[in-house]
Backbone as JSON Lines, residues from 0, in Angstrom:
{"i":0,"aa":"M","n":[4.82,21.19,-3.39],"ca":[4.85,20.39,-2.18],"c":[5.98,19.37,-2.29]}
{"i":1,"aa":"T","n":[6.81,19.3,-1.3],"ca":[7.88,18.32,-1.25],"c":[7.47,17.18,-0.32]}
{"i":2,"aa":"V","n":[7.72,15.99,-0.75],"ca":[7.41,14.79,0.03],"c":[8.73,14.19,0.48]}
{"i":3,"aa":"P","n":[8.89,13.91,1.76],"ca":[10.18,13.35,2.22],"c":[10.46,11.97,1.63]}
{"i":4,"aa":"E","n":[11.75,11.69,1.39],"ca":[12.13,10.41,0.8],"c":[11.79,9.22,1.69]}
{"i":5,"aa":"N","n":[11.63,9.45,2.99],"ca":[11.31,8.32,3.88],"c":[9.81,8.04,3.95]}
{"i":6,"aa":"A","n":[9.03,8.78,3.16],"ca":[7.57,8.59,3.18],"c":[7.18,7.26,2.55]}
{"i":7,"aa":"L","n":[6.04,6.74,3.0],"ca":[5.38,5.6,2.37],"c":[4.17,6.15,1.63]}
{"i":8,"aa":"V","n":[4.05,5.83,0.35],"ca":[2.92,6.3,-0.45],"c":[2.04,5.09,-0.76]}
{"i":9,"aa":"F","n":[0.82,5.11,-0.27],"ca":[-0.08,3.96,-0.39],"c":[-1.03,4.09,-1.56]}
{"i":10,"aa":"D","n":[-1.32,2.95,-2.14],"ca":[-2.36,2.83,-3.15],"c":[-3.71,2.64,-2.43]}
{"i":11,"aa":"T","n":[-4.78,2.71,-3.18],"ca":[-6.13,2.64,-2.64],"c":[-6.42,1.29,-1.98]}
{"i":12,"aa":"G","n":[-6.07,0.2,-2.64],"ca":[-6.46,-1.13,-2.19],"c":[-6.11,-1.45,-0.75]}
{"i":13,"aa":"P","n":[-4.85,-1.38,-0.37],"ca":[-4.53,-1.73,1.01],"c":[-5.23,-0.82,2.02]}
{"i":14,"aa":"L","n":[-5.28,0.46,1.76],"ca":[-5.92,1.37,2.72],"c":[-7.4,1.07,2.88]}
{"i":15,"aa":"R","n":[-8.08,0.89,1.75],"ca":[-9.53,0.63,1.82],"c":[-9.81,-0.68,2.54]}
{"i":16,"aa":"H","n":[-9.06,-1.73,2.24],"ca":[-9.33,-3.03,2.86],"c":[-8.89,-3.06,4.33]}
{"i":17,"aa":"F","n":[-7.79,-2.42,4.68],"ca":[-7.42,-2.36,6.09],"c":[-8.5,-1.6,6.86]}
{"i":18,"aa":"A","n":[-9.03,-0.51,6.3],"ca":[-10.08,0.26,6.96],"c":[-11.37,-0.56,7.09]}
{"i":19,"aa":"T","n":[-11.75,-1.23,6.03],"ca":[-12.98,-2.01,6.02],"c":[-12.95,-3.12,7.07]}
{"i":20,"aa":"E","n":[-11.8,-3.74,7.25],"ca":[-11.7,-4.85,8.21],"c":[-11.29,-4.38,9.6]}
{"i":21,"aa":"G","n":[-11.17,-3.07,9.79],"ca":[-10.87,-2.54,11.13],"c":[-9.41,-2.56,11.53]}
{"i":22,"aa":"W","n":[-8.51,-2.65,10.55],"ca":[-7.08,-2.74,10.85],"c":[-6.31,-1.49,10.42]}
{"i":23,"aa":"L","n":[-6.95,-0.41,10.08],"ca":[-6.26,0.76,9.54],"c":[-5.15,1.26,10.48]}
{"i":24,"aa":"G","n":[-5.4,1.26,11.77],"ca":[-4.4,1.73,12.74],"c":[-3.1,0.94,12.68]}
{"i":25,"aa":"V","n":[-3.17,-0.31,12.23],"ca":[-1.96,-1.13,12.13],"c":[-0.98,-0.5,11.13]}
{"i":26,"aa":"L","n":[-1.5,0.06,10.06],"ca":[-0.61,0.68,9.07],"c":[0.12,1.88,9.68]}
{"i":27,"aa":"R","n":[-0.57,2.65,10.47],"ca":[0.08,3.78,11.15],"c":[1.17,3.27,12.1]}
{"i":28,"aa":"F","n":[0.83,2.23,12.84],"ca":[1.78,1.65,13.79],"c":[3.0,1.09,13.06]}
{"i":29,"aa":"V","n":[2.79,0.37,11.98],"ca":[3.87,-0.24,11.22],"c":[4.77,0.82,10.58]}
{"i":30,"aa":"A","n":[4.18,1.91,10.14],"ca":[4.97,2.99,9.51],"c":[5.9,3.66,10.52]}
{"i":31,"aa":"G","n":[5.53,3.62,11.79],"ca":[6.36,4.25,12.83],"c":[6.52,5.74,12.55]}
{"i":32,"aa":"P","n":[7.76,6.22,12.54],"ca":[7.96,7.66,12.32],"c":[7.87,8.07,10.85]}
{"i":33,"aa":"R","n":[7.76,7.11,9.96],"ca":[7.7,7.44,8.52],"c":[6.34,8.07,8.19]}
{"i":34,"aa":"P","n":[6.33,9.2,7.48],"ca":[5.05,9.8,7.09],"c":[4.36,8.98,6.01]}
{"i":35,"aa":"I","n":[3.04,8.99,6.06],"ca":[2.22,8.26,5.08],"c":[1.5,9.28,4.21]}
{"i":36,"aa":"Y","n":[1.58,9.06,2.9],"ca":[0.96,9.95,1.92],"c":[0.05,9.16,0.98]}
{"i":37,"aa":"I","n":[-0.92,9.87,0.44],"ca":[-1.69,9.36,-0.7],"c":[-1.76,10.48,-1.74]}
{"i":38,"aa":"P","n":[-1.68,10.13,-3.02],"ca":[-1.85,11.15,-4.06],"c":[-3.34,11.47,-4.22]}
{"i":39,"aa":"D","n":[-3.63,12.59,-4.87],"ca":[-5.02,12.98,-5.07],"c":[-5.82,11.93,-5.84]}
{"i":40,"aa":"S","n":[-5.17,11.16,-6.69],"ca":[-5.88,10.12,-7.44],"c":[-6.37,9.0,-6.5]}
{"i":41,"aa":"V","n":[-5.59,8.68,-5.47],"ca":[-6.03,7.7,-4.48],"c":[-7.15,8.31,-3.62]}
{"i":42,"aa":"E","n":[-6.97,9.57,-3.26],"ca":[-8.01,10.26,-2.48],"c":[-9.35,10.22,-3.23]}
{"i":43,"aa":"R","n":[-9.3,10.44,-4.54],"ca":[-10.52,10.42,-5.36],"c":[-11.14,9.01,-5.38]}
{"i":44,"aa":"E","n":[-10.29,7.98,-5.54],"ca":[-10.82,6.6,-5.55],"c":[-11.45,6.25,-4.21]}
{"i":45,"aa":"L","n":[-10.83,6.7,-3.12],"ca":[-11.4,6.41,-1.8],"c":[-12.73,7.16,-1.62]}
{"i":46,"aa":"S","n":[-12.81,8.39,-2.09],"ca":[-14.07,9.16,-2.01],"c":[-15.18,8.45,-2.77]}
{"i":47,"aa":"E","n":[-14.84,7.91,-3.94],"ca":[-15.84,7.17,-4.73],"c":[-16.23,5.87,-4.03]}
{"i":48,"aa":"A","n":[-15.3,5.27,-3.28],"ca":[-15.57,4.0,-2.6],"c":[-16.48,4.17,-1.39]}
{"i":49,"aa":"V","n":[-16.54,5.37,-0.83],"ca":[-17.33,5.6,0.39],"c":[-18.79,5.2,0.18]}
{"i":50,"aa":"D","n":[-19.3,5.33,-1.04],"ca":[-20.7,4.98,-1.31],"c":[-21.01,3.51,-1.05]}
{"i":51,"aa":"H","n":[-20.06,2.62,-1.33],"ca":[-20.3,1.19,-1.11],"c":[-19.41,0.58,-0.03]}
{"i":52,"aa":"A","n":[-18.45,1.34,0.48],"ca":[-17.59,0.87,1.58],"c":[-17.35,2.07,2.49]}
{"i":53,"aa":"S","n":[-18.31,2.31,3.38],"ca":[-18.27,3.52,4.2],"c":[-16.99,3.63,5.05]}
{"i":54,"aa":"A","n":[-16.35,2.5,5.34],"ca":[-15.12,2.53,6.14],"c":[-14.0,3.29,5.44]}
{"i":55,"aa":"A","n":[-14.1,3.44,4.12],"ca":[-13.07,4.21,3.39],"c":[-13.01,5.64,3.89]}
{"i":56,"aa":"R","n":[-14.09,6.12,4.48],"ca":[-14.12,7.48,5.04],"c":[-13.05,7.63,6.12]}
{"i":57,"aa":"A","n":[-12.77,6.56,6.86],"ca":[-11.77,6.61,7.93],"c":[-10.4,6.96,7.37]}
{"i":58,"aa":"V","n":[-10.1,6.51,6.18],"ca":[-8.8,6.83,5.55],"c":[-8.75,8.31,5.21]}
{"i":59,"aa":"L","n":[-9.85,8.79,4.63],"ca":[-9.89,10.2,4.23],"c":[-9.85,11.13,5.43]}
{"i":60,"aa":"D","n":[-10.4,10.68,6.56],"ca":[-10.44,11.52,7.77],"c":[-9.19,11.38,8.64]}
{"i":61,"aa":"A","n":[-8.35,10.4,8.36],"ca":[-7.17,10.16,9.2],"c":[-6.18,11.33,9.06]}
{"i":62,"aa":"E","n":[-5.92,11.99,10.15],"ca":[-5.0,13.14,10.13],"c":[-3.56,12.72,9.89]}
{"i":63,"aa":"W","n":[-3.23,11.46,10.15],"ca":[-1.86,10.97,9.99],"c":[-1.57,10.55,8.54]}
{"i":64,"aa":"I","n":[-2.56,10.64,7.67],"ca":[-2.36,10.36,6.25],"c":[-2.4,11.69,5.5]}
{"i":65,"aa":"S","n":[-1.28,12.09,4.92],"ca":[-1.2,13.36,4.2],"c":[-1.67,13.18,2.76]}
{"i":66,"aa":"K","n":[-2.45,14.13,2.31],"ca":[-2.94,14.11,0.93],"c":[-2.03,14.96,0.06]}
{"i":67,"aa":"H","n":[-1.59,14.4,-1.06],"ca":[-0.7,15.09,-1.97],"c":[-1.48,15.59,-3.18]}
{"i":68,"aa":"R","n":[-1.46,16.88,-3.36],"ca":[-2.06,17.5,-4.55],"c":[-1.02,18.45,-5.1]}
{"i":69,"aa":"S","n":[-0.67,18.27,-6.37],"ca":[0.38,19.12,-6.91],"c":[0.1,19.49,-8.36]}
{"i":70,"aa":"P","n":[0.26,20.77,-8.68],"ca":[0.17,21.19,-10.08],"c":[1.54,21.19,-10.75]}
{"i":71,"aa":"D","n":[2.54,20.66,-10.05],"ca":[3.91,20.65,-10.56],"c":[3.97,19.91,-11.9]}
{"i":72,"aa":"F","n":[4.62,20.53,-12.87],"ca":[4.67,19.96,-14.22],"c":[5.31,18.58,-14.24]}
{"i":73,"aa":"D","n":[6.42,18.41,-13.54],"ca":[7.1,17.11,-13.55],"c":[6.2,16.0,-13.0]}
{"i":74,"aa":"Y","n":[5.48,16.33,-11.92],"ca":[4.56,15.34,-11.34],"c":[3.46,15.0,-12.33]}
{"i":75,"aa":"L","n":[2.85,16.02,-12.92],"ca":[1.76,15.79,-13.87],"c":[2.24,15.02,-15.1]}
{"i":76,"aa":"Q","n":[3.45,15.31,-15.54],"ca":[4.02,14.59,-16.68],"c":[4.25,13.12,-16.33]}
{"i":77,"aa":"A","n":[4.77,12.87,-15.14],"ca":[4.97,11.48,-14.7],"c":[3.62,10.76,-14.58]}
{"i":78,"aa":"F","n":[2.62,11.44,-14.01],"ca":[1.28,10.85,-13.89],"c":[0.76,10.48,-15.27]}
{"i":79,"aa":"A","n":[0.88,11.38,-16.22],"ca":[0.39,11.13,-17.59],"c":[1.09,9.93,-18.22]}
{"i":80,"aa":"H","n":[2.39,9.8,-17.95],"ca":[3.14,8.65,-18.48],"c":[2.55,7.34,-17.96]}
{"i":81,"aa":"Y","n":[2.31,7.27,-16.64],"ca":[1.77,6.04,-16.07],"c":[0.31,5.84,-16.46]}
{"i":82,"aa":"E","n":[-0.41,6.93,-16.62],"ca":[-1.81,6.85,-17.05],"c":[-1.9,6.19,-18.43]}
{"i":83,"aa":"S","n":[-0.97,6.53,-19.31],"ca":[-1.0,5.94,-20.66],"c":[-0.71,4.44,-20.62]}
{"i":84,"aa":"R","n":[-0.04,3.97,-19.58],"ca":[0.3,2.56,-19.49],"c":[-0.71,1.73,-18.69]}
{"i":85,"aa":"L","n":[-1.38,2.37,-17.71],"ca":[-2.17,1.59,-16.76],"c":[-3.68,1.79,-16.8]}
{"i":86,"aa":"V","n":[-4.14,2.96,-17.19],"ca":[-5.56,3.27,-17.04],"c":[-6.37,2.64,-18.17]}
{"i":87,"aa":"A","n":[-7.41,1.92,-17.74],"ca":[-8.38,1.34,-18.67],"c":[-9.74,1.45,-18.0]}
{"i":88,"aa":"D","n":[-10.71,1.98,-18.71],"ca":[-12.05,2.18,-18.14],"c":[-12.0,2.96,-16.82]}
{"i":89,"aa":"R","n":[-11.19,3.98,-16.77],"ca":[-11.04,4.84,-15.59],"c":[-10.47,4.11,-14.36]}
{"i":90,"aa":"K","n":[-10.0,2.88,-14.52],"ca":[-9.43,2.13,-13.4],"c":[-7.92,2.32,-13.37]}
{"i":91,"aa":"N","n":[-7.34,2.19,-12.19],"ca":[-5.89,2.24,-11.95],"c":[-5.32,3.65,-11.9]}
{"i":92,"aa":"R","n":[-6.15,4.66,-11.79],"ca":[-5.63,6.02,-11.67],"c":[-4.88,6.2,-10.35]}
{"i":93,"aa":"G","n":[-5.32,5.51,-9.31],"ca":[-4.61,5.59,-8.02],"c":[-3.16,5.14,-8.16]}
{"i":94,"aa":"E","n":[-2.96,4.03,-8.84],"ca":[-1.6,3.52,-9.04],"c":[-0.73,4.53,-9.79]}
{"i":95,"aa":"C","n":[-1.34,5.25,-10.73],"ca":[-0.58,6.24,-11.51],"c":[-0.05,7.35,-10.6]}
{"i":96,"aa":"G","n":[-0.88,7.82,-9.68],"ca":[-0.44,8.85,-8.74],"c":[0.64,8.34,-7.8]}
{"i":97,"aa":"V","n":[0.48,7.11,-7.36],"ca":[1.47,6.5,-6.45],"c":[2.81,6.38,-7.18]}
{"i":98,"aa":"L","n":[2.79,5.88,-8.4],"ca":[4.03,5.73,-9.16],"c":[4.67,7.09,-9.46]}
{"i":99,"aa":"A","n":[3.84,8.08,-9.8],"ca":[4.38,9.42,-10.07],"c":[5.06,10.0,-8.84]}
{"i":100,"aa":"M","n":[4.45,9.81,-7.66],"ca":[5.08,10.3,-6.43],"c":[6.39,9.57,-6.17]}
{"i":101,"aa":"G","n":[6.4,8.25,-6.38],"ca":[7.63,7.49,-6.17],"c":[8.74,7.95,-7.1]}
{"i":102,"aa":"Q","n":[8.38,8.27,-8.33],"ca":[9.37,8.73,-9.31],"c":[9.89,10.12,-8.98]}
{"i":103,"aa":"I","n":[9.0,11.04,-8.66],"ca":[9.4,12.44,-8.46],"c":[10.07,12.65,-7.1]}
{"i":104,"aa":"Y","n":[9.51,12.05,-6.04],"ca":[10.01,12.33,-4.69],"c":[10.94,11.25,-4.15]}
{"i":105,"aa":"R","n":[11.11,10.15,-4.91],"ca":[12.0,9.06,-4.53],"c":[11.6,8.4,-3.21]}
{"i":106,"aa":"C","n":[10.33,8.47,-2.9],"ca":[9.85,7.81,-1.69],"c":[9.41,6.37,-2.04]}
{"i":107,"aa":"E","n":[9.16,5.57,-1.01],"ca":[8.79,4.18,-1.22],"c":[7.29,4.07,-1.43]}
{"i":108,"aa":"V","n":[6.89,3.31,-2.42],"ca":[5.47,3.15,-2.72],"c":[5.0,1.77,-2.28]}
{"i":109,"aa":"V","n":[3.71,1.7,-1.89],"ca":[3.11,0.45,-1.44],"c":[2.03,0.06,-2.45]}
{"i":110,"aa":"L","n":[2.35,-0.95,-3.24],"ca":[1.46,-1.41,-4.31],"c":[1.33,-2.93,-4.21]}
{"i":111,"aa":"D","n":[0.11,-3.42,-4.19],"ca":[-0.1,-4.87,-4.13],"c":[-0.35,-5.49,-5.5]}
{"i":112,"aa":"D","n":[-0.75,-4.71,-6.46],"ca":[-1.02,-5.25,-7.8],"c":[0.29,-5.48,-8.55]}
{"i":113,"aa":"A","n":[0.37,-6.63,-9.24],"ca":[1.62,-7.04,-9.88],"c":[2.07,-6.09,-10.99]}
{"i":114,"aa":"T","n":[1.15,-5.63,-11.82],"ca":[1.56,-4.82,-12.98],"c":[2.18,-3.48,-12.55]}
{"i":115,"aa":"P","n":[1.53,-2.69,-11.69],"ca":[2.19,-1.44,-11.29],"c":[3.47,-1.68,-10.48]}
{"i":116,"aa":"R","n":[3.5,-2.79,-9.73],"ca":[4.74,-3.11,-8.99],"c":[5.88,-3.41,-9.97]}
{"i":117,"aa":"A","n":[5.57,-4.11,-11.04],"ca":[6.6,-4.4,-12.05],"c":[7.06,-3.11,-12.73]}
{"i":118,"aa":"I","n":[6.13,-2.19,-12.98],"ca":[6.51,-0.9,-13.59],"c":[7.4,-0.12,-12.63]}
{"i":119,"aa":"A","n":[7.07,-0.15,-11.35],"ca":[7.89,0.55,-10.36],"c":[9.32,0.02,-10.38]}
{"i":120,"aa":"K","n":[9.46,-1.28,-10.4],"ca":[10.8,-1.89,-10.43],"c":[11.53,-1.51,-11.71]}
{"i":121,"aa":"E","n":[10.82,-1.54,-12.81],"ca":[11.41,-1.17,-14.12],"c":[11.9,0.28,-14.12]}
{"i":122,"aa":"Q","n":[11.19,1.16,-13.4],"ca":[11.53,2.58,-13.36],"c":[12.51,2.92,-12.22]}
{"i":123,"aa":"G","n":[12.9,1.95,-11.44],"ca":[13.82,2.19,-10.34],"c":[13.17,2.85,-9.13]}
{"i":124,"aa":"I","n":[11.86,2.71,-9.02],"ca":[11.11,3.28,-7.89],"c":[11.13,2.26,-6.75]}
{"i":125,"aa":"R","n":[11.43,2.73,-5.55],"ca":[11.4,1.83,-4.4],"c":[9.96,1.38,-4.17]}
{"i":126,"aa":"V","n":[9.75,0.08,-4.13],"ca":[8.39,-0.44,-4.01],"c":[8.35,-1.58,-3.0]}
{"i":127,"aa":"T","n":[7.25,-1.63,-2.27],"ca":[6.97,-2.76,-1.39],"c":[5.5,-3.09,-1.53]}
{"i":128,"aa":"A","n":[5.05,-4.07,-0.75],"ca":[3.65,-4.48,-0.77],"c":[3.21,-4.75,0.66]}
{"i":129,"aa":"T","n":[1.95,-5.04,0.83],"ca":[1.39,-5.24,2.16],"c":[2.11,-6.36,2.91]}
{"i":130,"aa":"V","n":[2.28,-7.51,2.29],"ca":[2.87,-8.65,3.0],"c":[4.31,-8.36,3.44]}
{"i":131,"aa":"P","n":[5.19,-7.84,2.58],"ca":[6.53,-7.5,3.07],"c":[6.53,-6.46,4.2]}
{"i":132,"aa":"L","n":[5.61,-5.5,4.15],"ca":[5.52,-4.52,5.25],"c":[5.18,-5.22,6.56]}
{"i":133,"aa":"L","n":[4.23,-6.14,6.51],"ca":[3.84,-6.86,7.72],"c":[4.97,-7.77,8.2]}
{"i":134,"aa":"C","n":[5.72,-8.34,7.26],"ca":[6.86,-9.19,7.65],"c":[7.95,-8.35,8.33]}
{"i":135,"aa":"E","n":[8.18,-7.15,7.82],"ca":[9.14,-6.25,8.48],"c":[8.73,-5.98,9.92]}
{"i":136,"aa":"A","n":[7.44,-5.78,10.12],"ca":[6.92,-5.5,11.47],"c":[7.1,-6.71,12.39]}
{"i":137,"aa":"I","n":[6.96,-7.91,11.85],"ca":[7.18,-9.12,12.65],"c":[8.66,-9.22,13.02]}
{"i":138,"aa":"R","n":[9.53,-9.02,12.03],"ca":[10.98,-9.09,12.31],"c":[11.4,-8.05,13.34]}
{"i":139,"aa":"A","n":[10.79,-6.87,13.3],"ca":[11.12,-5.79,14.24],"c":[10.41,-5.97,15.58]}
{"i":140,"aa":"K","n":[9.64,-7.06,15.69],"ca":[8.88,-7.37,16.92],"c":[7.84,-6.29,17.24]}
{"i":141,"aa":"Q","n":[7.37,-5.6,16.2],"ca":[6.25,-4.66,16.38],"c":[4.93,-5.4,16.43]}
{"i":142,"aa":"L","n":[4.82,-6.46,15.62],"ca":[3.61,-7.27,15.55],"c":[4.0,-8.73,15.74]}
{"i":143,"aa":"T","n":[3.05,-9.53,16.23],"ca":[3.3,-10.97,16.34],"c":[2.81,-11.67,15.07]}
{"i":144,"aa":"S","n":[3.38,-12.81,14.79],"ca":[2.95,-13.55,13.6],"c":[1.51,-14.02,13.76]}
{"i":145,"aa":"V","n":[1.1,-14.35,14.98],"ca":[-0.28,-14.78,15.22],"c":[-1.25,-13.65,14.88]}
{"i":146,"aa":"M","n":[-0.91,-12.44,15.3],"ca":[-1.76,-11.28,15.01],"c":[-1.82,-11.02,13.51]}
{"i":147,"aa":"V","n":[-0.67,-11.09,12.83],"ca":[-0.64,-10.83,11.39],"c":[-1.41,-11.91,10.63]}
{"i":148,"aa":"E","n":[-1.32,-13.16,11.07],"ca":[-2.1,-14.22,10.42],"c":[-3.59,-13.94,10.52]}
{"i":149,"aa":"S","n":[-4.02,-13.47,11.66],"ca":[-5.44,-13.1,11.83],"c":[-5.8,-11.93,10.92]}
{"i":150,"aa":"L","n":[-4.93,-10.93,10.89],"ca":[-5.14,-9.74,10.05],"c":[-5.27,-10.12,8.57]}
{"i":151,"aa":"V","n":[-4.33,-10.9,8.06],"ca":[-4.39,-11.23,6.62],"c":[-5.59,-12.12,6.31]}
{"i":152,"aa":"D","n":[-5.96,-13.0,7.24],"ca":[-7.16,-13.81,7.0],"c":[-8.4,-12.91,6.95]}
{"i":153,"aa":"N","n":[-8.45,-11.88,7.8],"ca":[-9.57,-10.92,7.74],"c":[-9.58,-10.18,6.4]}
{"i":154,"aa":"L","n":[-8.42,-9.78,5.93],"ca":[-8.36,-9.1,4.62],"c":[-8.87,-10.02,3.52]}
{"i":155,"aa":"L","n":[-8.48,-11.29,3.58],"ca":[-8.94,-12.25,2.57],"c":[-10.46,-12.46,2.66]}
{"i":156,"aa":"E","n":[-11.01,-12.48,3.86],"ca":[-12.47,-12.62,4.02],"c":[-13.18,-11.42,3.39]}
{"i":157,"aa":"G","n":[-12.51,-10.26,3.41],"ca":[-13.07,-9.06,2.81],"c":[-12.81,-8.96,1.32]}
{"i":158,"aa":"K","n":[-12.39,-10.07,0.73],"ca":[-12.16,-10.17,-0.72],"c":[-10.94,-9.39,-1.21]}
{"i":159,"aa":"Y","n":[-9.99,-9.12,-0.3],"ca":[-8.75,-8.49,-0.74],"c":[-7.85,-9.57,-1.31]}
{"i":160,"aa":"Y","n":[-7.21,-9.24,-2.42],"ca":[-6.32,-10.22,-3.01],"c":[-4.95,-10.19,-2.33]}
{"i":161,"aa":"L","n":[-4.53,-11.33,-1.87],"ca":[-3.17,-11.52,-1.39],"c":[-2.64,-12.78,-2.1]}
{"i":162,"aa":"P","n":[-1.34,-12.93,-2.19],"ca":[-0.8,-14.04,-3.01],"c":[-0.9,-15.41,-2.35]}
{"i":163,"aa":"F","n":[-1.85,-15.61,-1.46],"ca":[-2.08,-16.91,-0.81],"c":[-3.53,-16.91,-0.31]}
{"i":164,"aa":"G","n":[-3.99,-18.08,0.05],"ca":[-5.35,-18.2,0.56],"c":[-5.39,-18.12,2.08]}
{"i":165,"aa":"R","n":[-6.6,-18.17,2.6],"ca":[-6.81,-18.13,4.06],"c":[-5.97,-19.22,4.73]}
{"i":166,"aa":"G","n":[-5.24,-18.83,5.76],"ca":[-4.39,-19.77,6.49],"c":[-3.04,-20.03,5.8]}
{"i":167,"aa":"G","n":[-2.77,-19.31,4.73],"ca":[-1.55,-19.59,3.96],"c":[-0.39,-18.63,4.2]}
{"i":168,"aa":"F","n":[-0.53,-17.73,5.17],"ca":[0.52,-16.72,5.4],"c":[1.87,-17.35,5.7]}
{"i":169,"aa":"R","n":[1.92,-18.22,6.69],"ca":[3.22,-18.8,7.11],"c":[3.92,-19.51,5.96]}
{"i":170,"aa":"R","n":[3.18,-20.33,5.3],"ca":[3.77,-21.09,4.2],"c":[4.31,-20.15,3.12]}
{"i":171,"aa":"H","n":[3.52,-19.12,2.78],"ca":[3.93,-18.18,1.74],"c":[5.21,-17.44,2.13]}
{"i":172,"aa":"V","n":[5.25,-16.9,3.33],"ca":[6.42,-16.09,3.7],"c":[7.68,-16.94,3.87]}
{"i":173,"aa":"L","n":[7.5,-18.19,4.3],"ca":[8.66,-19.09,4.39],"c":[9.14,-19.48,3.0]}
{"i":174,"aa":"E","n":[8.21,-19.84,2.12],"ca":[8.58,-20.26,0.76],"c":[9.23,-19.15,-0.04]}
{"i":175,"aa":"H","n":[8.85,-17.9,0.24],"ca":[9.38,-16.76,-0.51],"c":[10.49,-16.03,0.22]}
{"i":176,"aa":"G","n":[10.97,-16.59,1.32],"ca":[12.1,-16.01,2.04],"c":[11.81,-14.66,2.67]}
{"i":177,"aa":"L","n":[10.54,-14.37,2.93],"ca":[10.2,-13.09,3.56],"c":[10.44,-13.12,5.06]}
{"i":178,"aa":"L","n":[10.35,-14.3,5.65],"ca":[10.64,-14.49,7.07],"c":[11.35,-15.83,7.24]}
{"i":179,"aa":"D","n":[12.11,-15.94,8.31],"ca":[12.7,-17.22,8.68],"c":[11.8,-17.89,9.71]}
{"i":180,"aa":"W","n":[12.0,-19.18,9.87],"ca":[11.19,-19.93,10.82],"c":[11.26,-19.31,12.22]}
{"i":181,"aa":"E","n":[12.44,-18.84,12.61],"ca":[12.6,-18.24,13.95],"c":[11.76,-16.97,14.1]}
{"i":182,"aa":"D","n":[11.56,-16.24,13.0],"ca":[10.76,-15.01,13.06],"c":[9.3,-15.29,13.4]}
{"i":183,"aa":"L","n":[8.85,-16.49,13.09],"ca":[7.44,-16.82,13.26],"c":[7.1,-17.32,14.65]}
{"i":184,"aa":"H","n":[8.11,-17.53,15.47],"ca":[7.86,-17.96,16.84],"c":[7.8,-16.73,17.74]}
{"i":185,"aa":"D","n":[6.63,-16.49,18.28],"ca":[6.43,-15.29,19.11],"c":[6.91,-15.48,20.52]}
């Protein structure tokens, strides 16, 4: 299976939390014409999550999210490399699949956890996170800053980790140069 280089490959966390808080469609909208993929390791984590977060089923049922399953040796070898670095107590297998896809297919990966994001950068894999994706959408006038502030506060209420607290989106993106003041005026 070949994955296009313009694809976005998501980790479990953002998909599960966007689905749980009712914002999953926003990711489809933000991706625009770019295809969205998940590796089989993320698919497995989402299937396991359905027992305690039934909204994860929406991700698995979404026809616009392609599932990647490959017996390709290079992919499996890359997965094993990341597995040796990240997996502990069966956790982080999703990140391993995401990183392997980014390495093999040269597509952009969406990872919010700092450690796999640092590994992606170290390996030359194109990487982004939830907040920069949402900032891109604000700059492109796809989403308003008011809407995104509500969205991220909902994610935080659902116990999703973001690098700021409730009500801290504007300050964070300004301090980190993700948006300019003019971008935040709708």
